Amino acid sequence: MATERYNPRTSEPRWQKAWEEARLFEAKNDDPRPTYYVLEMFPYPSGRIHIGHTRNYTMGDVVARYKRAKGFNVLHPMGWDAFGMPAENAAMQNKVHPKEWTYQNIAVMRDQLKMMGLSLDWSREFATCDVDYYHRQQMLFLDLYEKGLVTRKTSKVNWDPVDNTVLANEQVIDGRGWRSGALVEQRELAQWFFRITEFADDLLEAIDTLDQWPEKVRLMQRNWIGRSEGLLVRWELVPETAPQGESELKIYTTRPDTIFGASFMAIAADHPLARKAAENNPELAAFIEECRRTGTSAAVLETQEKKGFDTGIRVRHPFDPNWTLPVYVANFVLMDYGTGAIFGCPSGDQRDLDFARKYGLPVIPVVMPEGADAATFEIGDEAYTDEGMMINSRFLDGMSNKQAFEEVASRLEKQMLNGAPVAERKVNFRLRDWGISRQRYWGCPIPMIHCEACGIVPVPKQDLPVKLPDDVDFDKPGNPLDRHPTWKHVKCPKCGGAATRETDTMDTFVDSSWYFARFTAPHADTPIIPEVANRWLPVDQYIGGIEHAILHLLYSRFFTRAMRRAGHLNLDEPFKGLFTQGMVVHETYKSEDGRWLAPNEVRIENTETGRRAIEIATGKPATIGSLEKMSKSKKNTVSPEDIIDSFGADTARWYMLSDSPPERDVEWTDDGAAGAHRFIQRVWRLVNEAVPAITGVAAKPAYEGDAAAISKAAHKALKVVSEAIESLAFNRAIAHVHAFVNVLQGQLSGVSAGSPEEVRAAAREAVQILIQIIAPFMPHLAEECWFQIGGEGLVAAAAWPEFDPRLVVDDQIILPVQINGKKRGDLTIARDADQAAVEQAVLGLDFVKSALNGAAPRKIIVVPQRIVNVVV
RNA sequence: GCGGACGUGGCGGAACUGGUAGACGCAAGGGACUUAAAAUCCCUCGGGCUUCGCCCGUGCGGGUUCGACCCCCGCCGUCCGCACCA
């Protein structure tokens, strides 16, 4: 009797409904079992789920289903990162309200996710644009404001004068706004900031505790925070060269040891001293203007020539009052790092060297490599930046440069200038405070009020939420909140006088910096319920793309600390385990005349000599291009719906995890998907063919079968698959399932209802194990199979089987035998055979005898249960 | 420039802590079943040779070791992150 093919189209919706009705995936906060929180980075509702999402959520789902089966109270929620610019762009382009656009997208994407059969707790779903959510975010904001973690200060921003808005650095392309194409201006603007730098040290040090994070991400965060230890040094200006009222220049250096190699000072174009000096120096003013115009994008910096302009100002060397150095304005000095001023030591820094050569400044070698000769050591085209011994440095000569650092620091700390020490030690960070003001509509309103009499006044908590008005228009550029006729006009909560609301909204990264905590009590009146959050958090396994390695993860780490300070929870680190998954990539295709072609516009032919593509519409050959991340522009996309339509969700889930390690990119191919689908049918057949033997419905002639072999195969598979899932090695888990099915298929063929009870029991257990270990990956197929064998309840609710340790080891093992390190044969021997027994057995092997040729072996190395090596 | 990761068949990749290299899958070739196709099943599948077996082989060149994809030294290549950070 031929088994009917498994039909995902009817099966999958049926089981999805069964799970939903059983409310299997809803986590209870008062469930006494140990908690396990698995979270995938929530999606932006851009319109449709793409294949990258499905890979991400499938990984999380495998973990969630596995942990649930292992007896954990699993929290696996889903929501929407729903504020952001695309909604406003859609509003401008398509005349649809951002709110409507967003919620429509959410509705579509929710349905798509549901088709994937993900074991999500939908009862906790929220979108960050829900009033309920941003209301609590405003509460949090005020709490952090009270704790002094929110400040307002002016900073330089990229200003698009056509769209009337601030642009992020990423939105400035070749100095122009990405939308308007207008030349971007640098403007000083008052902005709201979170004081992330307050935690800089802690955020850096705690990276060491994140031992379940990828090393790569930890490194990126370390570099981003960018701690350096150095010295702030005040240099005295030579009075007759100094602008009115200026007497010193403060610089930051990490190399005070090279102070005797100094030959110039360089300050940023925006440095106050530069501005002052330019007041009666039109040429300098022009140079400063030029520096400002040239942008700060990486591409510009790459090619830009190092330029300087002598201000005429001179400084005195702190260790030699007769030694004066020129002060240049230089285009490579950044105002917002250190003090915006440096001393240049050409012999010890390549950039300073280039600068010195260009302007004819002295180059004094002060550090030389170990073993070099001080009399002859010279600097040519390359600066010497490594460690070494001090030369040409007076009292430092002969010291290591590390000792010299200390010596200079301690001397300058004691030396006085204008009544204060010349230098102080200073730890400096690359990390800046987090500017969160956005001049946009579709974001969380910042709950602040500007009163002319009282200044900045927070919105009283009882007046929250500050709701976004619905009646806005996007016909004109700029912030609709700002030009709304009534919204911003309020009474001052303090004095009752006329005042205006803050019209900036928050950076959407704020929304995603605490959503993982909100999921623990998504309907609470307070942002977080501390007892509940403390119980669930930290997230045990967080899964998402490497593109969030810095910003989102760093902001969330900051927020967790900030929320702790405000008493909302009691932990520092939000994510215990982090996993960054690779992308889904696809080949690209181009037609003969150079148009991009979508995968469904070409036909692929596999031949003995290779693969070729034909454009279906024209019948002409197409070229197969490189693997790329799926993108609309290259048309190399495959939609999750199409895959589910033709193969079902289980195929998509299985294939997505099967070939490549999860942290690497996976290539989507039709052949691969078809292969995954074939495997589904194979499992389906295997189970169905085993049903008569298992359930004993039909009697057939007895076939002996091998109960022990069946049980061993099953328990070994159970062990290795469990281990692979635990370590998120999904591709390995799948390979082991394949291998198990190969063995099981051989062992079960012929086993029937007439086979000995012992064999039938082993078969029953083996099939059950098979179904359970595939269930996290292919939950629908597993349910259907479970039903076929008369399994109790839903397999999604079944406990994970425990492997029997006695069944995963063999009594007899096959030991590879090497001669001089090369394998020459095998030895079958009892697993517990001792060294002597193994040696004796090995010496009795024919190929060993002939290799020895009568002589005694020089040595026999026995690695128990691994290998034997006979050294001849 | 600085920092990091990686390099294994036609392809994706396995290989536990230094112990049988190429598991598992895809593609390809051959065969069975079929009127035919699909589906399914079986066999082959790193290279070479004097083919019941032997030699070579994990980017390249050395080294350590009884034994190296794995450890060490030196190269080459690819990818990623940061990037005028004082």
CSV table of C-alpha atoms in Angstrom, one decimal, chain A residues 119-517:
chain,number,residue,atom,x,y,z
A,119,SER,CA,6.0,28.9,18.7
A,120,LEU,CA,5.5,32.5,19.6
A,121,ASP,CA,3.5,33.9,22.6
A,122,TRP,CA,1.3,36.3,20.6
A,123,SER,CA,-0.5,37.3,23.8
A,124,ARG,CA,2.5,39.5,24.5
A,125,GLU,CA,2.7,41.2,21.1
A,126,PHE,CA,3.1,45.0,20.9
A,127,ALA,CA,4.3,47.6,18.5
A,128,THR,CA,6.6,50.4,19.7
A,129,CYS,CA,4.2,52.8,18.1
A,130,ASP,CA,1.3,51.7,20.3
A,131,VAL,CA,0.4,54.5,22.6
A,132,ASP,CA,0.6,52.0,25.5
A,133,TYR,CA,4.2,51.4,24.7
A,134,TYR,CA,5.5,54.9,24.1
A,135,HIS,CA,3.5,56.1,27.0
A,136,ARG,CA,5.7,53.9,29.2
A,137,GLN,CA,8.8,54.9,27.3
A,138,GLN,CA,8.0,58.5,28.2
A,139,MET,CA,7.7,57.5,31.8
A,140,LEU,CA,11.1,55.9,31.6
A,141,PHE,CA,12.5,59.0,30.0
A,142,LEU,CA,11.3,61.1,32.8
A,143,ASP,CA,12.8,58.7,35.4
A,144,LEU,CA,16.2,58.8,33.6
A,145,TYR,CA,15.9,62.6,33.5
A,146,GLU,CA,15.4,62.7,37.2
A,147,LYS,CA,18.4,60.5,37.7
A,148,GLY,CA,20.5,62.9,35.7
A,149,LEU,CA,21.0,60.6,32.8
A,150,VAL,CA,19.3,62.9,30.2
A,151,THR,CA,20.9,66.1,29.2
A,152,ARG,CA,20.3,68.8,26.7
A,153,LYS,CA,23.3,70.4,24.9
A,154,THR,CA,24.2,71.8,21.6
A,155,SER,CA,26.0,69.7,19.1
A,156,LYS,CA,27.0,69.8,15.5
A,157,VAL,CA,24.6,68.1,13.3
A,158,ASN,CA,24.1,67.4,9.6
A,159,TRP,CA,21.3,69.7,8.5
A,160,ASP,CA,19.4,69.2,5.3
A,161,PRO,CA,18.2,72.8,4.4
A,162,VAL,CA,15.7,71.5,1.9
A,163,ASP,CA,14.0,68.9,4.0
A,164,ASN,CA,14.5,71.0,7.1
A,165,THR,CA,15.8,68.1,9.2
A,166,VAL,CA,18.8,66.6,10.8
A,167,LEU,CA,20.4,63.7,9.0
A,168,ALA,CA,22.3,60.8,10.4
A,169,ASN,CA,25.9,60.4,9.1
A,170,GLU,CA,24.7,57.4,7.1
A,171,GLN,CA,22.2,59.6,5.3
A,172,VAL,CA,24.7,62.0,4.0
A,173,ILE,CA,26.1,60.8,0.7
A,174,ASP,CA,28.9,62.8,-0.9
A,175,GLY,CA,28.0,65.8,1.2
A,176,ARG,CA,24.4,65.8,0.1
A,177,GLY,CA,21.1,64.8,1.7
A,178,TRP,CA,20.2,61.3,0.5
A,179,ARG,CA,16.6,62.4,-0.2
A,180,SER,CA,16.8,66.0,-1.2
A,181,GLY,CA,20.2,66.0,-2.8
A,182,ALA,CA,20.8,69.3,-1.1
A,183,LEU,CA,24.3,70.3,0.2
A,184,VAL,CA,24.3,69.4,3.8
A,185,GLU,CA,25.3,72.0,6.3
A,186,GLN,CA,26.9,71.7,9.7
A,187,ARG,CA,24.7,73.3,12.3
A,188,GLU,CA,24.8,73.7,16.0
A,189,LEU,CA,21.6,72.6,17.4
A,190,ALA,CA,20.3,72.0,21.0
A,191,GLN,CA,19.6,68.3,21.3
A,192,TRP,CA,18.6,65.8,23.9
A,193,PHE,CA,21.2,63.3,24.9
A,194,PHE,CA,21.4,60.1,27.0
A,195,ARG,CA,24.5,60.2,29.1
A,196,ILE,CA,25.9,56.8,28.0
A,197,THR,CA,29.4,58.1,28.7
A,198,GLU,CA,28.6,58.0,32.4
A,199,PHE,CA,28.8,54.2,32.0
A,200,ALA,CA,31.7,54.0,29.6
A,201,ASP,CA,34.0,52.3,32.0
A,202,ASP,CA,31.4,49.9,33.2
A,203,LEU,CA,30.2,49.1,29.7
A,204,LEU,CA,33.8,48.3,28.7
A,205,GLU,CA,34.7,46.2,31.7
A,206,ALA,CA,31.5,44.2,31.8
A,207,ILE,CA,32.3,43.0,28.2
A,208,ASP,CA,34.6,40.5,29.9
A,209,THR,CA,31.6,38.9,31.6
A,210,LEU,CA,29.7,38.3,28.4
A,211,ASP,CA,31.2,34.9,27.8
A,212,GLN,CA,28.3,33.7,25.7
A,213,TRP,CA,28.7,36.5,23.1
A,214,PRO,CA,30.7,36.1,19.9
A,215,GLU,CA,34.2,37.3,20.4
A,216,LYS,CA,33.8,39.5,17.4
A,217,VAL,CA,31.0,41.5,18.8
A,218,ARG,CA,32.8,41.9,22.1
A,219,LEU,CA,35.8,43.3,20.2
A,220,MET,CA,33.7,45.6,18.2
A,221,GLN,CA,32.1,47.0,21.3
A,222,ARG,CA,35.5,47.4,23.0
A,223,ASN,CA,36.8,49.3,20.0
A,224,TRP,CA,33.7,51.4,19.8
A,225,ILE,CA,34.0,52.5,23.4
A,226,GLY,CA,37.7,53.1,22.7
A,227,ARG,CA,39.3,53.7,26.0
A,228,SER,CA,42.7,55.3,26.1
A,229,GLU,CA,45.0,56.4,28.9
A,230,GLY,CA,46.9,59.6,28.5
A,231,LEU,CA,47.8,63.0,29.8
A,232,LEU,CA,46.1,66.3,29.6
A,233,VAL,CA,48.9,68.9,29.2
A,234,ARG,CA,48.6,72.6,29.4
A,235,TRP,CA,51.1,74.5,27.3
A,236,GLU,CA,51.8,78.1,28.0
A,237,LEU,CA,51.3,80.5,25.1
A,238,VAL,CA,54.1,82.9,24.4
A,239,PRO,CA,52.3,86.1,25.4
A,240,GLU,CA,53.3,88.3,22.6
A,241,THR,CA,52.0,85.8,20.1
A,242,ALA,CA,48.7,85.0,21.9
A,243,PRO,CA,45.3,86.4,21.0
A,244,GLN,CA,43.8,88.7,23.6
A,245,GLY,CA,42.8,86.9,26.8
A,246,GLU,CA,44.4,83.5,25.9
A,247,SER,CA,47.3,82.2,27.9
A,248,GLU,CA,47.4,78.4,27.4
A,249,LEU,CA,46.6,75.5,25.1
A,250,LYS,CA,45.4,72.2,26.5
A,251,ILE,CA,46.1,69.1,24.6
A,252,TYR,CA,45.5,65.4,25.1
A,253,THR,CA,48.2,62.8,24.5
A,254,THR,CA,48.7,59.1,25.0
A,255,ARG,CA,52.4,59.5,24.3
A,256,PRO,CA,53.8,61.9,26.8
A,257,ASP,CA,57.0,59.9,26.5
A,258,THR,CA,57.6,61.5,23.1
A,259,ILE,CA,57.4,65.1,24.5
A,260,PHE,CA,61.0,65.9,23.5
A,261,GLY,CA,60.2,64.9,19.9
A,262,ALA,CA,57.5,67.6,19.7
A,263,SER,CA,57.9,70.0,16.9
A,264,PHE,CA,54.5,71.6,16.4
A,265,MET,CA,51.0,71.9,17.9
A,266,ALA,CA,47.9,71.3,15.8
A,267,ILE,CA,44.4,72.4,16.7
A,268,ALA,CA,41.0,71.8,15.1
A,269,ALA,CA,39.5,74.3,12.8
A,270,ASP,CA,36.6,74.7,15.3
A,271,HIS,CA,38.9,75.2,18.3
A,272,PRO,CA,38.2,78.4,20.2
A,273,LEU,CA,41.8,79.5,19.8
A,274,ALA,CA,41.6,79.1,16.1
A,275,ARG,CA,38.5,81.2,15.9
A,276,LYS,CA,40.1,83.9,18.0
A,277,ALA,CA,43.3,83.9,16.0
A,278,ALA,CA,41.2,84.2,12.8
A,279,GLU,CA,39.5,87.3,13.9
A,280,ASN,CA,42.2,89.6,12.5
A,281,ASN,CA,43.7,87.1,10.1
A,282,PRO,CA,41.5,86.8,6.9
A,283,GLU,CA,43.8,84.1,5.4
A,284,LEU,CA,43.4,81.9,8.4
A,285,ALA,CA,39.7,82.5,8.5
A,286,ALA,CA,39.5,81.4,4.9
A,287,PHE,CA,41.5,78.3,5.7
A,288,ILE,CA,39.2,77.4,8.6
A,289,GLU,CA,36.2,77.9,6.3
A,290,GLU,CA,37.7,75.5,3.8
A,291,CYS,CA,38.2,72.9,6.5
A,292,ARG,CA,34.6,73.2,7.5
A,293,ARG,CA,33.3,72.8,4.0
A,294,THR,CA,35.0,69.6,3.3
A,295,GLY,CA,32.9,66.9,4.9
A,296,THR,CA,33.9,64.3,7.4
A,297,SER,CA,32.8,61.3,5.4
A,298,ALA,CA,35.2,58.4,5.3
A,299,ALA,CA,35.7,58.7,1.6
A,300,VAL,CA,36.7,62.4,1.9
A,301,LEU,CA,39.1,61.7,4.7
A,302,GLU,CA,40.7,58.9,2.7
A,303,THR,CA,41.9,61.1,-0.1
A,304,GLN,CA,42.1,64.4,1.7
A,305,GLU,CA,45.6,65.9,1.9
A,306,LYS,CA,46.9,66.8,5.4
A,307,LYS,CA,46.9,70.6,5.5
A,308,GLY,CA,47.8,73.1,8.1
A,309,PHE,CA,48.0,76.9,8.6
A,310,ASP,CA,50.4,78.6,10.9
A,311,THR,CA,48.4,80.8,13.3
A,312,GLY,CA,51.5,82.7,14.3
A,313,ILE,CA,50.8,81.6,17.9
A,314,ARG,CA,53.8,80.0,19.8
A,315,VAL,CA,53.8,77.8,22.8
A,316,ARG,CA,56.6,77.1,25.4
A,317,HIS,CA,57.8,73.6,26.0
A,318,PRO,CA,56.9,72.6,29.5
A,319,PHE,CA,60.5,71.3,30.2
A,320,ASP,CA,62.3,74.1,28.4
A,321,PRO,CA,61.2,77.7,28.6
A,322,ASN,CA,63.5,78.7,25.8
A,323,TRP,CA,62.0,76.1,23.4
A,324,THR,CA,59.0,77.4,21.5
A,325,LEU,CA,56.8,75.6,19.0
A,326,PRO,CA,54.4,76.8,16.4
A,327,VAL,CA,50.6,76.3,16.6
A,328,TYR,CA,49.0,75.2,13.4
A,329,VAL,CA,45.3,74.9,12.5
A,330,ALA,CA,45.2,71.5,10.9
A,331,ASN,CA,42.4,69.8,8.9
A,332,PHE,CA,43.0,66.4,10.4
A,333,VAL,CA,42.4,67.4,14.1
A,334,LEU,CA,39.0,66.5,15.4
A,335,MET,CA,37.3,68.9,17.7
A,336,ASP,CA,35.2,66.3,19.5
A,337,TYR,CA,38.0,64.0,20.5
A,338,GLY,CA,40.2,64.8,23.5
A,339,THR,CA,40.6,68.6,23.6
A,340,GLY,CA,40.6,69.2,19.9
A,341,ALA,CA,44.3,69.9,20.1
A,342,ILE,CA,47.5,67.8,19.9
A,343,PHE,CA,51.2,68.1,20.0
A,344,GLY,CA,52.9,66.7,16.9
A,345,CYS,CA,55.8,64.3,17.3
A,346,PRO,CA,56.9,63.5,13.7
A,347,SER,CA,59.3,60.8,14.6
A,348,GLY,CA,56.7,58.8,16.4
A,349,ASP,CA,53.5,59.2,14.3
A,350,GLN,CA,53.2,58.8,10.6
A,351,ARG,CA,50.6,61.5,10.1
A,352,ASP,CA,52.7,64.0,12.1
A,353,LEU,CA,55.8,63.0,10.1
A,354,ASP,CA,54.0,63.6,6.8
A,355,PHE,CA,52.9,67.0,8.1
A,356,ALA,CA,56.4,67.9,9.3
A,357,ARG,CA,58.0,67.0,6.0
A,358,LYS,CA,55.4,69.1,4.2
A,359,TYR,CA,55.9,72.2,6.3
A,360,GLY,CA,59.6,71.8,6.9
A,361,LEU,CA,59.4,71.1,10.7
A,362,PRO,CA,62.1,69.3,12.7
A,363,VAL,CA,62.0,65.5,13.0
A,364,ILE,CA,63.7,64.4,16.2
A,365,PRO,CA,63.9,60.7,16.9
A,366,VAL,CA,63.1,60.0,20.5
A,367,VAL,CA,62.3,56.3,20.6
A,368,MET,CA,64.4,53.8,18.9
A,369,PRO,CA,64.0,50.0,18.6
A,370,GLU,CA,65.8,47.6,20.8
A,371,GLY,CA,69.5,47.2,19.7
A,372,ALA,CA,69.6,50.2,17.4
A,373,ASP,CA,72.4,52.7,17.7
A,374,ALA,CA,71.4,56.1,19.1
A,375,ALA,CA,74.2,57.8,17.2
A,376,THR,CA,73.0,56.6,13.8
A,377,PHE,CA,69.3,56.0,14.3
A,378,GLU,CA,67.3,58.1,11.8
A,379,ILE,CA,63.8,58.5,10.7
A,380,GLY,CA,63.3,58.3,6.9
A,381,ASP,CA,59.8,58.1,5.3
A,382,GLU,CA,58.4,56.0,8.1
A,383,ALA,CA,57.8,57.0,11.7
A,384,TYR,CA,58.8,54.6,14.5
A,385,THR,CA,55.6,54.0,16.4
A,386,ASP,CA,56.6,50.9,18.5
A,387,GLU,CA,58.0,50.5,21.9
A,388,GLY,CA,61.6,51.1,22.5
A,389,MET,CA,64.3,53.0,24.3
A,390,MET,CA,64.4,56.8,24.8
A,391,ILE,CA,67.0,59.0,23.0
A,392,ASN,CA,67.5,62.7,22.5
A,393,SER,CA,65.2,63.2,25.5
A,394,ARG,CA,67.4,64.7,28.2
A,395,PHE,CA,66.5,63.1,31.5
A,396,LEU,CA,64.5,60.4,29.8
A,397,ASP,CA,67.4,59.0,27.8
A,398,GLY,CA,68.0,55.3,28.4
A,399,MET,CA,64.5,54.6,29.8
A,400,SER,CA,62.0,52.4,28.1
A,401,ASN,CA,59.2,54.5,26.7
A,402,LYS,CA,56.8,53.1,29.3
A,403,GLN,CA,59.1,54.4,32.1
A,404,ALA,CA,59.3,57.7,30.3
A,405,PHE,CA,55.5,58.0,30.2
A,406,GLU,CA,55.5,57.7,34.0
A,407,GLU,CA,58.4,60.0,34.5
A,408,VAL,CA,56.9,62.8,32.3
A,409,ALA,CA,53.5,62.3,33.9
A,410,SER,CA,54.7,62.5,37.5
A,411,ARG,CA,57.0,65.5,36.8
A,412,LEU,CA,54.3,67.5,35.0
A,413,GLU,CA,51.7,66.7,37.6
A,414,LYS,CA,53.9,68.5,40.1
A,415,GLN,CA,54.9,71.3,37.9
A,416,MET,CA,52.7,74.4,38.1
A,417,LEU,CA,51.4,76.9,35.5
A,418,ASN,CA,49.2,79.8,36.4
A,419,GLY,CA,48.5,78.2,39.8
A,420,ALA,CA,47.5,74.8,38.5
A,421,PRO,CA,49.4,71.6,37.7
A,422,VAL,CA,50.6,71.5,34.1
A,423,ALA,CA,49.3,68.0,33.5
A,424,GLU,CA,46.8,65.5,34.8
A,425,ARG,CA,46.2,61.9,33.9
A,426,LYS,CA,43.1,61.3,31.9
A,427,VAL,CA,41.2,58.3,30.7
A,428,ASN,CA,39.6,59.2,27.4
A,429,PHE,CA,36.8,57.4,25.5
A,430,ARG,CA,35.9,57.4,21.9
A,431,LEU,CA,32.3,56.8,23.0
A,432,ARG,CA,30.1,60.0,22.8
A,433,ASP,CA,26.8,60.7,24.5
A,434,TRP,CA,23.9,59.4,22.6
A,435,GLY,CA,22.0,62.1,20.8
A,436,ILE,CA,18.3,61.1,20.5
A,437,SER,CA,16.6,64.1,19.1
A,438,ARG,CA,15.0,63.6,15.7
A,439,GLN,CA,13.1,66.3,13.9
A,440,ARG,CA,10.4,63.9,12.8
A,441,TYR,CA,6.8,63.0,13.3
A,442,TRP,CA,6.8,59.2,13.5
A,443,GLY,CA,8.6,58.6,16.8
A,444,CYS,CA,8.0,58.8,20.5
A,445,PRO,CA,7.5,62.4,21.5
A,446,ILE,CA,10.0,63.7,24.0
A,447,PRO,CA,7.9,64.6,27.1
A,448,MET,CA,9.3,68.0,27.7
A,449,ILE,CA,8.0,71.6,27.7
A,450,HIS,CA,9.8,74.8,27.0
A,451,CYS,CA,8.7,77.7,29.1
A,452,GLU,CA,10.1,81.2,28.6
A,453,ALA,CA,9.8,81.9,32.3
A,454,CYS,CA,10.7,78.5,33.8
A,455,GLY,CA,13.0,77.1,31.1
A,456,ILE,CA,12.8,73.3,30.5
A,457,VAL,CA,10.0,71.7,32.4
A,458,PRO,CA,9.3,67.9,32.2
A,459,VAL,CA,5.7,66.9,31.5
A,460,PRO,CA,4.2,65.8,34.8
A,461,LYS,CA,3.7,62.0,34.8
A,462,GLN,CA,0.0,62.3,35.3
A,463,ASP,CA,-0.2,64.2,32.1
A,464,LEU,CA,1.3,61.4,30.1
A,465,PRO,CA,1.1,60.1,27.5
A,466,VAL,CA,2.1,62.9,25.2
A,467,LYS,CA,0.2,61.5,22.2
A,468,LEU,CA,1.1,62.0,18.6
A,469,PRO,CA,-1.6,64.0,16.9
A,470,ASP,CA,-3.2,62.2,14.0
A,471,ASP,CA,-4.1,65.2,12.0
A,472,VAL,CA,-0.8,66.0,10.4
A,473,ASP,CA,0.2,66.6,6.8
A,474,PHE,CA,3.4,65.7,5.0
A,475,ASP,CA,3.0,68.1,2.0
A,476,LYS,CA,5.8,70.3,3.2
A,477,PRO,CA,9.3,69.3,4.3
A,478,GLY,CA,10.3,69.5,7.9
A,479,ASN,CA,8.7,68.3,11.1
A,480,PRO,CA,4.9,68.2,11.0
A,481,LEU,CA,4.8,68.4,14.8
A,482,ASP,CA,6.5,71.7,14.6
A,483,ARG,CA,4.0,73.3,12.2
A,484,HIS,CA,0.9,71.7,13.7
A,485,PRO,CA,-1.5,74.5,14.5
A,486,THR,CA,-2.3,73.6,18.1
A,487,TRP,CA,-0.4,70.5,19.3
A,488,LYS,CA,2.7,72.1,20.7
A,489,HIS,CA,1.0,75.0,22.5
A,490,VAL,CA,0.5,74.1,26.1
A,491,LYS,CA,0.4,75.8,29.5
A,492,CYS,CA,3.6,75.5,31.5
A,493,PRO,CA,3.1,72.9,34.2
A,494,LYS,CA,5.0,75.1,36.6
A,495,CYS,CA,3.8,78.6,36.2
A,496,GLY,CA,0.7,78.1,34.0
A,497,GLY,CA,2.0,80.6,31.4
A,498,ALA,CA,2.1,79.9,27.7
A,499,ALA,CA,4.7,77.4,26.7
A,500,THR,CA,5.5,75.0,23.9
A,501,ARG,CA,6.1,71.3,23.7
A,502,GLU,CA,9.3,69.8,22.6
A,503,THR,CA,8.6,68.8,19.0
A,504,ASP,CA,11.6,66.5,18.6
A,505,THR,CA,10.8,62.8,18.8
A,506,MET,CA,13.2,60.1,20.1
A,507,ASP,CA,15.6,58.1,18.0
A,508,THR,CA,14.0,54.7,17.2
A,509,PHE,CA,16.9,53.0,18.8
A,510,VAL,CA,15.4,54.1,22.2
A,511,ASP,CA,12.3,52.0,21.4
A,512,SER,CA,14.4,48.9,20.9
A,513,SER,CA,16.6,49.5,23.9
A,514,TRP,CA,14.1,48.2,26.5
A,515,TYR,CA,11.5,46.2,24.5
A,516,PHE,CA,13.0,42.9,25.8
A,517,ALA,CA,12.1,44.0,29.3
